[in-house]
Short mmCIF file of C-alpha atoms in Angstrom, two decimals:
data_model
loop_
_atom_site.label_atom_id
_atom_site.label_comp_id
_atom_site.label_asym_id
_atom_site.label_seq_id
_atom_site.Cartn_x
_atom_site.Cartn_y
_atom_site.Cartn_z
CA MET A 17 109.68 93.05 87.54
CA ALA A 18 107.84 89.55 86.53
CA GLU A 19 111.29 87.81 87.87
CA GLU A 20 110.92 89.29 90.83
CA ASN A 21 107.11 88.15 91.45
CA ASP A 22 108.50 84.64 90.43
CA GLU A 23 110.96 84.74 92.84
CA ASN A 24 108.75 86.05 95.67
CA MET A 25 106.02 83.43 94.69
CA GLN A 26 108.43 80.93 95.47
CA ALA A 27 109.44 82.26 98.57
CA VAL A 28 106.08 82.34 99.64
CA MET A 29 105.25 78.85 98.35
CA GLY A 30 108.25 77.98 100.12
CA LEU A 31 106.98 78.81 103.31
CA ILE A 32 103.34 77.23 102.75
CA ILE A 33 104.98 73.95 101.83
CA ASN A 34 107.74 73.49 103.99
CA GLY A 35 105.64 74.91 107.10
CA GLY A 36 103.25 72.33 106.11
CA ASN A 37 105.56 69.76 106.05
CA ALA A 38 107.06 70.65 109.55
CA LYS A 39 103.71 71.07 110.86
CA SER A 40 103.15 67.00 109.58
CA SER A 41 106.19 65.95 110.86
CA ALA A 42 105.90 67.24 114.40
CA PHE A 43 102.19 65.24 114.32
CA GLU A 44 103.73 61.65 113.32
CA ALA A 45 106.26 62.98 116.24
CA ILE A 46 103.58 63.09 118.51
CA ALA A 47 101.65 59.77 116.87
CA ALA A 48 104.96 57.90 117.44
CA ALA A 49 105.58 59.01 121.20
CA LYS A 50 101.94 57.98 121.72
CA LYS A 51 103.16 54.46 120.50
CA GLY A 52 106.23 54.62 122.61
CA ASP A 53 108.52 54.76 119.82
CA PHE A 54 110.54 57.64 120.97
CA ASP A 55 113.29 57.47 118.39
CA THR A 56 110.72 57.37 115.79
CA ALA A 57 109.40 60.62 117.21
CA ALA A 58 113.14 62.17 118.04
CA ALA A 59 113.82 61.72 114.39
CA LYS A 60 110.35 63.65 113.26
CA LEU A 61 110.95 66.41 115.52
CA LYS A 62 114.50 66.71 113.89
CA GLU A 63 112.83 66.14 110.22
CA ALA A 64 110.27 69.07 111.35
CA ASP A 65 113.23 71.25 112.53
CA GLY A 66 114.72 70.81 108.78
CA PHE A 67 111.65 71.71 107.23
CA LEU A 68 111.49 74.98 109.88
CA VAL A 69 114.99 76.04 108.40
CA ASP A 70 114.00 75.52 104.75
CA ALA A 71 111.02 77.81 105.30
CA HIS A 72 113.10 80.33 107.20
CA ASN A 73 115.48 80.43 104.34
CA SER A 74 112.62 81.36 102.17
CA GLN A 75 111.43 83.91 104.29
CA THR A 76 114.85 85.44 104.84
CA LYS A 77 115.00 85.87 101.17
CA MET A 78 111.79 87.77 101.16
CA LEU A 79 113.23 89.91 104.30
CA THR A 80 116.77 90.52 102.34
CA ALA A 81 114.94 91.60 99.37
CA GLU A 82 112.75 93.88 101.27
CA ALA A 83 115.72 95.45 103.02
CA SER A 84 117.66 95.92 99.83
CA GLY A 85 114.39 98.00 98.56
CA GLU A 86 112.22 95.66 96.84
CA HIS A 87 109.10 95.99 97.97
CA ALA A 88 107.06 93.17 97.37
CA GLN A 89 103.27 93.73 97.32
CA VAL A 90 101.93 92.37 100.02
CA THR A 91 99.05 89.67 99.01
CA LEU A 92 96.42 87.49 100.67
CA LEU A 93 98.77 84.62 99.70
CA MET A 94 101.60 86.25 101.23
CA VAL A 95 100.15 86.93 104.36
CA HIS A 96 98.88 83.27 104.49
CA SER A 97 102.35 81.94 103.86
CA GLN A 98 103.72 83.66 107.19
CA ASP A 99 100.56 82.85 109.03
CA HIS A 100 101.11 79.11 107.89
CA LEU A 101 104.85 79.39 109.23
CA MET A 102 104.04 80.84 112.63
CA THR A 103 101.56 78.14 112.72
CA ALA A 104 103.83 75.40 112.18
CA ILE A 105 106.60 76.88 114.33
CA THR A 106 104.09 76.63 117.52
CA PHE A 107 103.03 73.28 116.71
CA ARG A 108 106.50 72.12 116.25
CA ASP A 109 107.21 73.60 119.84
CA LEU A 110 104.22 72.00 121.40
CA ALA A 111 105.22 68.76 119.63
CA GLY A 112 108.39 68.55 121.51
CA GLU A 113 106.92 69.08 124.79
CA ILE A 114 104.12 66.35 124.18
CA VAL A 115 106.47 64.03 123.13
CA ASP A 116 108.47 64.90 126.34
CA LEU A 117 105.20 64.31 128.29
CA TYR A 118 105.12 60.92 126.52
CA LYS A 119 108.39 59.93 127.29
CA ALA A 120 108.44 60.95 131.19
CA LEU A 121 105.04 58.98 131.42
CA ALA A 122 106.62 56.13 130.03
CA GLU A 123 109.56 56.19 132.37
CA LYS A 124 107.31 55.65 135.25
#
């Protein structure tokens, strides 16, 4: 039981850490685009995507365990981690649009 809780906590922390890193990278992409550095902006968006893949892998572990009958206790931390991930995904999507907008403005 303690091992399951440790694995669950690792997955939860994976969501929080990787979600936060993805959001930070996406924000750095916007900052780079604002300065006209579109190569850095693209690299930061790609970096954000990598963090989101890592977060998704943590989430998949949790979902797989649940589907296998290992029901985790839903805690505020778990709910927070899911919220953190969804916010990061939304922010990444929006950052991509903002980078594209800055790029279009720079080309005019």
